[in-house]
Coordinates of C-alpha atoms in Angstrom, one line a residue:
M97 CA 22.3 -12.7 3.6
M98 CA 22.7 -11.5 0.0
S99 CA 24.9 -8.6 -0.8
R100 CA 23.6 -5.4 -2.2
N101 CA 25.5 -5.9 -5.4
F102 CA 24.1 -9.4 -5.9
I103 CA 20.6 -8.1 -5.4
L104 CA 21.2 -5.4 -7.9
F105 CA 22.5 -8.0 -10.4
L106 CA 19.4 -10.1 -9.9
L107 CA 17.1 -7.1 -10.5
I108 CA 19.0 -6.3 -13.8
V109 CA 18.6 -9.9 -15.0
V110 CA 14.9 -9.9 -14.2
F111 CA 14.5 -6.5 -15.9
F112 CA 16.1 -7.6 -19.2
A113 CA 14.2 -10.9 -19.1
C114 CA 10.9 -9.1 -18.7
T115 CA 11.9 -6.6 -21.4
E116 CA 12.8 -9.3 -23.8
G117 CA 9.6 -11.1 -23.1
R118 CA 7.6 -7.9 -24.0
K119 CA 9.6 -7.6 -27.2
E120 CA 8.7 -11.1 -28.3
K121 CA 5.0 -10.5 -27.4
V122 CA 4.9 -7.2 -29.4
S123 CA 6.7 -8.6 -32.4
S124 CA 4.4 -11.6 -32.5
T125 CA 1.5 -9.4 -33.2
I126 CA 3.0 -8.0 -36.4
Y127 CA 2.1 -9.8 -39.7
A128 CA 3.4 -8.9 -43.1
A129 CA 2.5 -9.7 -46.7
D130 CA 2.7 -8.1 -50.1
V131 CA -1.0 -7.4 -50.2
I132 CA -3.3 -6.9 -47.2
I133 CA -7.0 -7.3 -47.9
Y134 CA -9.5 -6.0 -45.4
G135 CA -12.9 -7.7 -45.6
G136 CA -14.4 -11.1 -45.9
T137 CA -16.7 -10.5 -48.9
S138 CA -16.8 -12.2 -52.2
A139 CA -14.6 -9.4 -53.6
A140 CA -12.1 -10.1 -50.8
I141 CA -11.7 -13.8 -51.6
T142 CA -11.5 -13.4 -55.4
A143 CA -8.9 -10.6 -54.8
A144 CA -6.9 -12.9 -52.6
V145 CA -7.0 -15.7 -55.1
Q146 CA -5.7 -13.4 -57.8
V147 CA -2.9 -12.1 -55.7
K148 CA -1.7 -15.7 -55.1
K149 CA -2.0 -16.5 -58.8
M150 CA 0.4 -13.7 -59.5
G151 CA 2.9 -15.0 -57.1
K152 CA 2.5 -12.5 -54.3
S153 CA 1.8 -13.1 -50.6
V154 CA -1.5 -12.0 -49.2
M155 CA -3.4 -11.9 -46.0
V156 CA -7.2 -11.5 -45.6
V157 CA -8.1 -9.6 -42.5
S158 CA -11.8 -10.3 -42.1
P159 CA -14.1 -8.7 -39.5
D160 CA -16.4 -11.6 -40.3
Q161 CA -16.2 -15.3 -39.2
H162 CA -18.0 -16.4 -42.4
L163 CA -16.5 -15.7 -45.8
G164 CA -18.3 -14.6 -49.0
G165 CA -20.4 -11.7 -47.8
L166 CA -23.9 -11.6 -49.2
S167 CA -23.1 -14.3 -51.8
A168 CA -22.9 -16.7 -48.8
G169 CA -25.4 -14.7 -46.7
G170 CA -28.7 -15.5 -48.5
L171 CA -28.4 -13.8 -51.9
G172 CA -28.5 -17.1 -53.9
Y173 CA -30.9 -15.9 -56.6
T174 CA -28.1 -14.0 -58.3
D175 CA -28.6 -10.6 -59.9
T176 CA -26.8 -11.6 -63.1
G177 CA -28.0 -9.0 -65.5
N178 CA -26.4 -10.2 -68.8
K179 CA -24.4 -13.2 -67.7
S180 CA -22.2 -13.2 -70.9
V181 CA -20.1 -10.3 -69.4
I182 CA -19.3 -12.2 -66.2
G183 CA -15.8 -13.6 -66.6
G184 CA -12.6 -14.5 -64.7
L185 CA -12.9 -15.8 -61.2
A186 CA -16.6 -14.7 -60.9
R187 CA -17.5 -17.2 -63.7
D188 CA -15.3 -19.8 -62.1
F189 CA -17.3 -19.4 -58.9
Y190 CA -20.6 -20.1 -60.8
S191 CA -18.9 -23.0 -62.6
R192 CA -18.1 -24.5 -59.2
V193 CA -21.8 -24.0 -58.2
Y194 CA -22.7 -25.9 -61.3
A195 CA -20.3 -28.7 -60.5
H196 CA -21.7 -29.0 -56.9
Y197 CA -25.3 -29.5 -58.1
Q198 CA -24.3 -32.1 -60.7
Q199 CA -23.8 -34.4 -57.7
D200 CA -26.7 -36.5 -56.6
S201 CA -25.8 -35.8 -53.0
A202 CA -26.5 -32.1 -53.5
W203 CA -30.2 -32.8 -53.8
K204 CA -31.2 -33.7 -50.2
W205 CA -34.6 -32.2 -49.9
Q206 CA -35.8 -32.1 -53.5
A207 CA -35.4 -34.2 -56.6
R208 CA -33.2 -32.5 -59.2
E209 CA -35.9 -32.8 -61.9
E210 CA -38.4 -31.1 -59.6
Y211 CA -36.3 -28.0 -59.2
G212 CA -36.9 -26.5 -62.6
N213 CA -34.6 -24.0 -64.2
K214 CA -35.8 -20.5 -63.3
G215 CA -33.3 -17.7 -62.7
Q216 CA -33.4 -14.0 -62.6
G217 CA -33.8 -13.1 -66.3
T218 CA -31.7 -16.2 -67.2
P219 CA -31.9 -19.9 -66.7
A220 CA -30.7 -21.0 -63.3
I221 CA -28.6 -23.8 -64.9
D222 CA -26.7 -23.2 -68.1
G223 CA -25.5 -26.7 -69.1
D224 CA -23.7 -25.6 -72.2
A225 CA -21.6 -23.0 -70.3
R226 CA -21.4 -25.3 -67.2
T227 CA -22.5 -22.5 -64.9
M228 CA -25.3 -22.3 -62.4
W229 CA -26.5 -18.9 -61.1
I230 CA -28.8 -20.0 -58.2
F231 CA -27.6 -21.7 -55.1
E232 CA -28.0 -22.3 -51.4
P233 CA -26.0 -20.1 -48.9
H234 CA -23.9 -23.0 -47.5
V235 CA -22.8 -24.1 -51.0
A236 CA -21.5 -20.6 -51.7
E237 CA -19.7 -20.4 -48.4
Q238 CA -18.0 -23.8 -49.0
I239 CA -16.8 -22.6 -52.4
F240 CA -15.1 -19.6 -50.8
E241 CA -13.6 -21.8 -48.2
D242 CA -12.4 -24.1 -51.0
Y243 CA -10.6 -21.2 -52.6
V244 CA -8.9 -20.4 -49.3
N245 CA -7.7 -24.0 -48.9
E246 CA -6.7 -24.5 -52.5
F247 CA -4.6 -21.3 -52.7
Q248 CA -3.4 -21.5 -49.2
I249 CA -4.7 -18.1 -48.3
Q250 CA -4.0 -16.8 -44.8
V251 CA -7.3 -15.6 -43.3
Y252 CA -7.6 -13.8 -40.0
R253 CA -11.2 -13.8 -38.9
N254 CA -13.1 -11.7 -36.4
E255 CA -10.4 -9.0 -36.8
W256 CA -12.0 -5.6 -36.7
L257 CA -10.1 -2.5 -37.9
D258 CA -9.3 0.1 -35.2
R259 CA -11.1 2.8 -37.1
N260 CA -9.8 5.6 -34.9
Q261 CA -6.0 5.0 -34.7
G262 CA -5.4 1.8 -36.5
V263 CA -4.1 3.0 -39.9
V264 CA -0.5 4.2 -40.1
L265 CA 0.2 6.4 -43.1
D266 CA 3.4 8.0 -44.3
A267 CA 3.4 10.5 -47.2
G268 CA 0.1 9.2 -48.5
E269 CA 1.0 5.6 -48.3
I270 CA -0.6 3.1 -45.9
K271 CA 2.2 1.3 -43.9
S272 CA 0.0 -0.8 -41.7
L273 CA -3.4 -1.4 -40.2
R274 CA -4.1 -2.5 -36.6
T275 CA -7.1 -4.4 -35.4
L276 CA -8.9 -4.2 -32.1
T277 CA -7.1 -7.3 -30.9
G278 CA -3.8 -5.6 -31.3
K279 CA -2.6 -7.4 -34.4
I280 CA -0.7 -5.2 -36.9
F281 CA -0.7 -6.0 -40.6
E282 CA 2.0 -4.5 -42.8
G283 CA 1.9 -4.6 -46.6
Q284 CA 2.9 -2.9 -49.8
V285 CA -0.6 -2.5 -51.2
F286 CA -3.9 -2.6 -49.3
I287 CA -7.4 -3.5 -50.6
D288 CA -10.6 -2.4 -48.9
A289 CA -13.1 -5.1 -49.8
T290 CA -15.7 -4.3 -47.2
Y291 CA -19.3 -3.2 -47.9
E292 CA -18.8 -0.2 -45.5
G293 CA -15.5 1.2 -46.7
D294 CA -14.0 1.4 -43.2
L295 CA -10.3 1.1 -44.3
M296 CA -10.8 3.6 -47.0
A297 CA -12.4 6.1 -44.6
A298 CA -9.8 5.5 -41.9
S299 CA -7.1 6.2 -44.5
G300 CA -8.3 9.7 -45.1
V301 CA -9.7 9.0 -48.6
S302 CA -12.6 11.2 -49.8
Y303 CA -16.0 9.5 -49.9
H304 CA -19.7 10.3 -50.2
I305 CA -22.8 8.9 -48.3
G306 CA -26.3 9.2 -49.7
R307 CA -27.6 10.6 -52.9
E308 CA -25.9 13.4 -54.9
S309 CA -28.2 16.1 -56.4
N310 CA -28.7 15.6 -60.1
E311 CA -26.7 18.8 -60.6
V312 CA -23.5 17.3 -59.3
Y313 CA -22.9 15.0 -62.3
D314 CA -25.7 16.3 -64.6
E315 CA -27.7 13.1 -64.0
T316 CA -31.5 12.4 -64.2
W317 CA -32.1 9.6 -61.7
N318 CA -30.0 10.8 -58.7
G319 CA -31.4 12.6 -55.7
V320 CA -35.0 12.5 -54.4
Q321 CA -37.4 10.6 -56.8
A322 CA -40.8 11.2 -55.3
G323 CA -43.6 10.0 -57.6
V324 CA -41.3 7.8 -59.6
Y325 CA -42.6 4.3 -59.5
Q326 CA -40.5 1.9 -61.6
H327 CA -41.1 -1.2 -59.5
G328 CA -44.1 -2.2 -57.5
H329 CA -42.7 -1.1 -54.2
Y330 CA -45.1 1.8 -53.5
F331 CA -48.6 2.4 -52.1
K332 CA -50.9 2.1 -55.1
D333 CA -54.0 2.9 -52.9
S334 CA -54.6 5.9 -50.6
I335 CA -53.7 4.5 -47.2
S336 CA -54.0 6.9 -44.2
A337 CA -50.8 7.6 -42.3
Y338 CA -52.6 8.1 -39.0
Q339 CA -53.4 5.7 -36.2
V340 CA -57.0 6.7 -36.5
P341 CA -57.5 6.8 -40.3
G342 CA -58.0 10.4 -41.4
D343 CA -57.3 11.9 -38.0
P344 CA -53.9 13.7 -37.8
S345 CA -54.4 14.3 -34.0
S346 CA -54.2 10.5 -33.4
G347 CA -50.5 10.5 -34.4
L348 CA -48.6 8.7 -37.1
L349 CA -48.5 5.0 -37.6
P350 CA -45.2 3.3 -36.6
E351 CA -42.4 3.2 -39.2
L352 CA -43.4 6.5 -40.7
S353 CA -41.5 9.8 -41.0
N354 CA -43.1 13.2 -40.7
T355 CA -40.2 14.8 -42.6
P356 CA -41.1 16.0 -46.1
P357 CA -39.2 13.9 -48.8
G358 CA -37.5 17.0 -50.4
E359 CA -37.6 18.3 -53.9
N360 CA -37.0 15.9 -56.8
G361 CA -33.4 15.8 -57.9
Q362 CA -32.2 17.2 -54.6
G363 CA -29.4 15.4 -52.8
D364 CA -29.5 14.1 -49.3
S365 CA -27.5 11.9 -46.9
K366 CA -30.1 9.1 -46.8
L367 CA -29.6 5.5 -47.9
Q368 CA -31.6 2.9 -49.8
A369 CA -33.0 0.4 -47.3
Y370 CA -31.3 -2.7 -46.0
N371 CA -32.7 -6.1 -45.3
Y372 CA -31.7 -9.7 -44.6
R373 CA -32.1 -12.1 -47.5
M374 CA -33.7 -14.9 -45.6
C375 CA -33.3 -18.5 -46.7
L376 CA -36.7 -20.1 -46.1
S377 CA -37.6 -23.8 -46.5
R378 CA -41.0 -25.5 -47.2
H379 CA -39.8 -29.0 -46.5
P380 CA -41.5 -30.2 -43.3
E381 CA -38.3 -31.7 -42.0
N382 CA -36.1 -28.7 -42.8
R383 CA -38.0 -25.7 -41.6
V384 CA -38.0 -23.8 -38.3
A385 CA -41.2 -22.0 -37.4
F386 CA -41.1 -18.2 -37.2
E387 CA -40.8 -17.3 -33.5
M388 CA -41.9 -14.2 -31.8
P389 CA -38.9 -12.0 -31.4
E390 CA -37.9 -9.8 -28.4
N391 CA -39.8 -6.6 -28.2
Y392 CA -42.5 -7.8 -30.6
N393 CA -45.2 -5.3 -31.1
P394 CA -47.9 -6.0 -33.8
A395 CA -48.7 -2.3 -34.0
R396 CA -45.4 -1.9 -36.0
Y397 CA -47.1 -3.8 -38.8
E398 CA -50.5 -2.0 -38.8
L399 CA -49.5 -0.4 -42.1
L400 CA -49.1 -3.8 -43.7
A401 CA -52.5 -4.8 -42.3
R402 CA -54.0 -1.8 -44.1
V403 CA -52.2 -2.8 -47.3
Y404 CA -53.9 -6.2 -47.2
E405 CA -57.2 -4.6 -46.4
S406 CA -56.9 -2.6 -49.7
G407 CA -56.7 -5.9 -51.6
W408 CA -52.9 -6.3 -52.1
D409 CA -52.0 -10.0 -52.6
E410 CA -48.3 -10.2 -53.7
T411 CA -46.8 -11.6 -50.5
F412 CA -45.0 -14.5 -52.0
Q413 CA -43.8 -13.0 -55.3
K414 CA -40.1 -12.7 -54.1
Y415 CA -39.9 -16.1 -52.5
D416 CA -37.5 -16.9 -55.3
P417 CA -36.7 -20.6 -55.5
I418 CA -33.3 -22.0 -54.9
P419 CA -32.5 -25.7 -54.8
N420 CA -33.9 -28.1 -52.1
L421 CA -37.2 -26.4 -51.6
K422 CA -35.7 -23.2 -50.3
T423 CA -35.9 -19.6 -51.2
D424 CA -33.8 -16.4 -51.4
T425 CA -36.5 -14.2 -49.9
N426 CA -36.2 -10.5 -50.9
N427 CA -38.3 -7.4 -50.3
H428 CA -41.4 -7.0 -52.4
G429 CA -44.3 -4.5 -52.3
P430 CA -45.0 -1.3 -50.4
F431 CA -44.4 -2.8 -46.9
S432 CA -42.0 -5.7 -46.7
T433 CA -38.6 -6.8 -45.4
D434 CA -36.8 -3.6 -46.3
Y435 CA -36.6 -1.5 -43.1
I436 CA -37.0 1.8 -44.7
G437 CA -35.3 4.9 -43.2
K438 CA -33.6 3.0 -40.3
N439 CA -30.0 2.7 -41.7
Y440 CA -29.0 6.3 -42.4
N441 CA -26.4 6.3 -39.6
Y442 CA -25.0 2.9 -40.3
P443 CA -21.9 3.8 -42.4
E444 CA -20.4 6.2 -39.9
A445 CA -21.7 4.5 -36.8
S446 CA -19.3 2.9 -34.3
Y447 CA -19.2 -0.9 -34.1
E448 CA -21.5 -0.8 -31.0
E449 CA -23.9 1.5 -32.7
R450 CA -23.9 -0.7 -35.8
K451 CA -24.7 -3.7 -33.6
A452 CA -27.8 -1.8 -32.3
I453 CA -28.9 -0.9 -35.8
L454 CA -28.5 -4.6 -36.9
K455 CA -30.4 -5.7 -33.9
D456 CA -33.2 -3.3 -34.7
H457 CA -33.3 -4.6 -38.3
I458 CA -33.4 -8.2 -37.1
D459 CA -36.2 -7.5 -34.6
Y460 CA -38.2 -5.7 -37.3
Q461 CA -37.8 -8.5 -39.9
K462 CA -38.4 -11.4 -37.5
G463 CA -41.4 -9.6 -36.1
L464 CA -42.7 -9.1 -39.7
M465 CA -42.4 -12.9 -40.4
Y466 CA -44.2 -13.7 -37.1
F467 CA -46.9 -11.2 -37.9
L468 CA -47.5 -12.7 -41.3
A469 CA -47.7 -16.2 -39.9
N470 CA -49.9 -15.4 -36.9
D471 CA -51.8 -12.1 -36.8
P472 CA -55.5 -12.3 -37.4
S473 CA -55.4 -9.1 -39.5
V474 CA -53.4 -11.0 -42.1
P475 CA -55.7 -12.7 -44.7
D476 CA -56.3 -16.4 -44.0
E477 CA -54.9 -17.5 -47.3
V478 CA -51.6 -15.7 -46.5
R479 CA -51.4 -17.2 -43.0
N480 CA -52.2 -20.7 -44.4
E481 CA -49.4 -20.4 -46.9
M482 CA -47.0 -19.0 -44.3
A483 CA -47.6 -22.1 -42.3
Q484 CA -45.8 -24.0 -45.0
W485 CA -42.6 -22.0 -44.6
G486 CA -40.0 -21.5 -42.0
L487 CA -36.3 -20.7 -41.7
A488 CA -34.1 -23.3 -43.3
K489 CA -32.9 -25.6 -40.5
D490 CA -29.7 -26.5 -42.3
E491 CA -28.6 -22.9 -43.1
F492 CA -26.8 -20.4 -40.8
Q493 CA -26.8 -23.1 -38.1
D494 CA -24.5 -21.1 -35.8
N495 CA -26.8 -18.1 -35.9
G496 CA -30.2 -19.4 -35.2
N497 CA -30.8 -20.1 -38.9
W498 CA -30.7 -16.3 -39.5
P499 CA -28.3 -14.8 -42.2
H500 CA -25.0 -13.6 -40.8
Q501 CA -24.8 -10.7 -43.3
I502 CA -27.2 -7.9 -43.7
Y503 CA -27.7 -6.6 -47.2
V504 CA -25.7 -3.4 -47.2
R505 CA -27.0 -2.1 -50.5
E506 CA -25.0 1.1 -50.2
A507 CA -22.8 2.7 -47.6
R508 CA -19.8 4.9 -48.3
R509 CA -18.8 5.5 -51.9
M510 CA -15.3 6.7 -52.7
V511 CA -14.8 10.0 -54.6
G512 CA -11.7 9.6 -56.8
D513 CA -10.5 11.7 -59.7
Y514 CA -12.7 9.5 -61.9
V515 CA -16.4 9.0 -60.8
M516 CA -18.6 6.6 -62.7
T517 CA -22.1 8.0 -63.3
E518 CA -25.3 7.0 -64.9
H519 CA -24.0 8.4 -68.2
E520 CA -21.5 5.6 -68.5
V521 CA -23.9 2.9 -67.3
L522 CA -26.5 4.0 -69.8
G523 CA -24.0 4.0 -72.6
N524 CA -24.0 7.7 -73.2
R525 CA -20.3 8.2 -72.5
E526 CA -17.1 6.2 -73.2
V527 CA -15.4 4.5 -70.3
P528 CA -11.6 4.8 -70.1
N529 CA -9.4 1.9 -69.1
P530 CA -12.0 -0.8 -68.5
I531 CA -11.3 -3.6 -66.0
G532 CA -14.6 -5.4 -66.0
M533 CA -18.2 -5.1 -67.0
G534 CA -21.7 -4.6 -65.5
S535 CA -25.1 -4.9 -67.0
Y536 CA -27.8 -4.6 -64.3
S537 CA -30.3 -1.8 -64.2
L538 CA -29.8 1.4 -62.2
D539 CA -31.4 -0.1 -59.2
S540 CA -32.2 1.6 -55.9
H541 CA -34.6 0.4 -53.3
N542 CA -36.7 2.9 -51.4
V543 CA -35.0 5.5 -49.3
Q544 CA -37.8 7.0 -47.2
R545 CA -41.4 6.5 -46.3
F546 CA -43.3 9.8 -45.8
V547 CA -46.7 11.4 -45.4
T548 CA -48.2 13.1 -48.4
P549 CA -49.9 16.5 -48.1
G550 CA -53.2 14.6 -48.2
G551 CA -52.3 12.6 -45.2
Y552 CA -51.5 9.3 -47.0
V553 CA -48.5 7.0 -46.9
Q554 CA -46.0 6.8 -49.7
N555 CA -42.5 5.5 -50.4
E556 CA -39.7 7.2 -52.2
G557 CA -36.4 6.3 -53.8
D558 CA -37.1 3.2 -55.8
I559 CA -35.7 3.3 -59.3
G560 CA -35.0 0.7 -62.0
V561 CA -33.7 2.1 -65.3
H562 CA -32.2 -0.5 -67.7
P563 CA -29.1 0.2 -69.7
K564 CA -29.3 -0.4 -73.5
Q565 CA -26.5 -2.9 -73.3
P566 CA -23.7 -4.0 -70.9
Y567 CA -21.2 -1.4 -70.0
S568 CA -17.5 -1.2 -69.1
I569 CA -16.3 -0.2 -65.6
S570 CA -13.2 2.0 -65.5
Y571 CA -10.0 1.3 -63.5
G572 CA -10.5 4.8 -62.2
T573 CA -13.4 3.6 -60.0
L574 CA -11.0 1.5 -57.9
V575 CA -8.3 4.1 -57.0
P576 CA -8.4 7.1 -54.7
R577 CA -6.9 10.5 -55.6
K578 CA -3.2 10.2 -55.7
S579 CA -2.9 13.1 -53.3
E580 CA -4.8 11.1 -50.7
C581 CA -3.4 7.6 -50.9
T582 CA -1.1 5.8 -53.3
N583 CA -1.3 2.2 -52.3
L584 CA -5.0 1.5 -51.7
L585 CA -7.6 -0.1 -54.0
V586 CA -11.4 -0.2 -53.3
P587 CA -13.3 -2.7 -55.4
V588 CA -16.6 -2.5 -53.4
C589 CA -17.2 1.1 -52.3
V590 CA -16.1 2.2 -55.7
S591 CA -15.9 5.8 -57.0
S592 CA -19.3 6.2 -58.4
S593 CA -22.5 8.2 -58.1
H594 CA -25.5 6.8 -56.3
T595 CA -27.2 5.9 -59.5
A596 CA -24.2 4.2 -61.1
F597 CA -23.6 2.3 -57.9
G598 CA -27.2 1.0 -58.1
S599 CA -26.0 -1.1 -61.1
I600 CA -22.4 -1.8 -60.1
R601 CA -23.4 -3.1 -56.6
M602 CA -24.1 -6.7 -57.7
E603 CA -22.2 -9.6 -56.3
P604 CA -20.8 -11.0 -59.6
V605 CA -19.5 -7.5 -60.3
F606 CA -17.8 -7.2 -56.9
M607 CA -16.0 -10.5 -57.6
I608 CA -14.9 -9.1 -61.0
L609 CA -13.7 -5.9 -59.4
G610 CA -12.0 -7.7 -56.6
Q611 CA -10.0 -9.8 -59.1
S612 CA -9.0 -6.8 -61.2
A613 CA -8.0 -4.8 -58.1
A614 CA -5.7 -7.6 -57.0
A615 CA -4.1 -7.8 -60.5
A616 CA -3.5 -4.0 -60.3
A617 CA -2.0 -4.4 -56.8
A618 CA 0.5 -7.0 -57.9
L619 CA 1.4 -4.9 -60.9
A620 CA 2.0 -1.9 -58.7
I621 CA 4.4 -4.0 -56.5
N622 CA 6.2 -5.3 -59.6
T623 CA 6.8 -1.9 -61.0
D624 CA 7.2 0.0 -57.7
L625 CA 4.6 2.5 -58.7
P626 CA 1.6 4.1 -57.1
V627 CA -1.6 2.3 -58.0
Q628 CA -2.7 5.4 -59.9
D629 CA 0.4 5.2 -62.2
I630 CA 0.5 1.6 -63.3
D631 CA 0.6 0.9 -67.0
Y632 CA -3.0 0.2 -68.1
Q633 CA -2.0 -1.8 -71.1
E634 CA 0.0 -4.2 -68.9
L635 CA -3.0 -4.5 -66.6
R636 CA -5.3 -5.1 -69.5
E637 CA -3.1 -8.0 -70.8
I638 CA -3.1 -9.6 -67.4
L639 CA -6.9 -9.3 -67.1
L640 CA -7.5 -10.7 -70.6
N641 CA -5.3 -13.7 -69.8
E642 CA -7.4 -14.2 -66.7
K643 CA -10.5 -14.3 -68.9
Q644 CA -12.0 -11.0 -67.6
I645 CA -14.4 -9.5 -70.1
L646 CA -13.6 -5.8 -70.4
E647 CA -15.8 -4.4 -73.2
L648 CA -18.3 -5.4 -75.8
E649 CA -16.9 -7.2 -78.9
G650 CA -15.8 -4.7 -81.5
K651 CA -14.3 -2.3 -79.1
L652 CA -10.5 -2.0 -78.5

């Protein structure tokens, strides 16, 4: 029989063994690098590449399995604007696209000479500059994966920030972030490269959701814009809002709001609509027929049936061609793939709530495609054409050929000491400390669909105002107020008004801003300074050496 002392000894041994085991388990969940990037977007990957190029360690903490965000998620018909101001790693990305399509093996479903050369306001293929601006989703994703492999970037996928208690701050400095799996990431500088701005928000940084009133920044195109029709995405004919046309007592049609739109120029918390940029195919061997989704209800699309009845015939105008008989399919017209008014809660929603919002968007858009292909209220010529199309069988193969990334056109926007507005985008105000350029129009999709006083349907929020020339983007858009956080950079949910963001929010610009944010992060580490206090001239020299384009020729 064992003595009491021997039993006590064994208990002590077991206790320390177990304690030591717990220590090893806890410490194994802590990861450290000079720069921690949260997000898997195009901005995140270009930022990571730049950190490595500057000799710093970096970890990408991605809530997504697939890298590249919308660039790899269906938006292959690039919103370039003026492509001459796209430099640095962004231009390198499009050069790699060009190199891919120079290979005969890249043209599986279509002969190269049959493709043509149409891009969005620019040729798709620029042989002299060795760039290509139009591409298939899987090609973009592979390029981002190539960056990861070439630069030996550590990527942690399916790691979701604990938005409630996962950010540790000390005196305005982020020390670490924790994900829902329990992993802790420590760094000297952090970059929020998500479309939603979750790390920024969890760090206590000020932000805005929705449209500011025009009075806030003395703008013209912010706030409610009822009666402003700068694209074709509105109801040109008087279409009744009621289930029985002209009879209010019959109730509203689905997908309509009975809330008045508000006064023009008035701010609100509403967001421009989201959609999925579907990759469709018209090759018989590479298309998947549109299936009836769960909860399909053709009544949801009665409004579209009435649009067709009015004589509208622009169904296929945004089936923009990309290589191999595929499309980047975007919203077009008064009733299309944009799910207007159904995303307002998305930025602040919990992960579970966001999943429900995404599911609702998917059901709506899949139902729309099934309706177009099958419903007898759709004109015969449209249904006959739709029979030639389907989801591309060789894209998004692990997700039922459906894009893995919704088009988050706008979510949170940081409010820093410097806020970019339409004045800078339209060239009416000088931009201090430029770190990249944009050129696209002030572009917002519709924000709401409402009933006019006469009982008709109308959309609101769509704007498209072109700047006179490309414009610079300030370093101030990337950094929070120093009083709030000193080691965070935000290259996607930048400090800008709704109108300015409508131009900045293009994928090439996000790549540019991701690279510039990373250069600033490395410089802040080298000089042991808050990101707000780094020497701009040093940053400028780094960016110019990296072939970033900072301003129009003739400027400083």
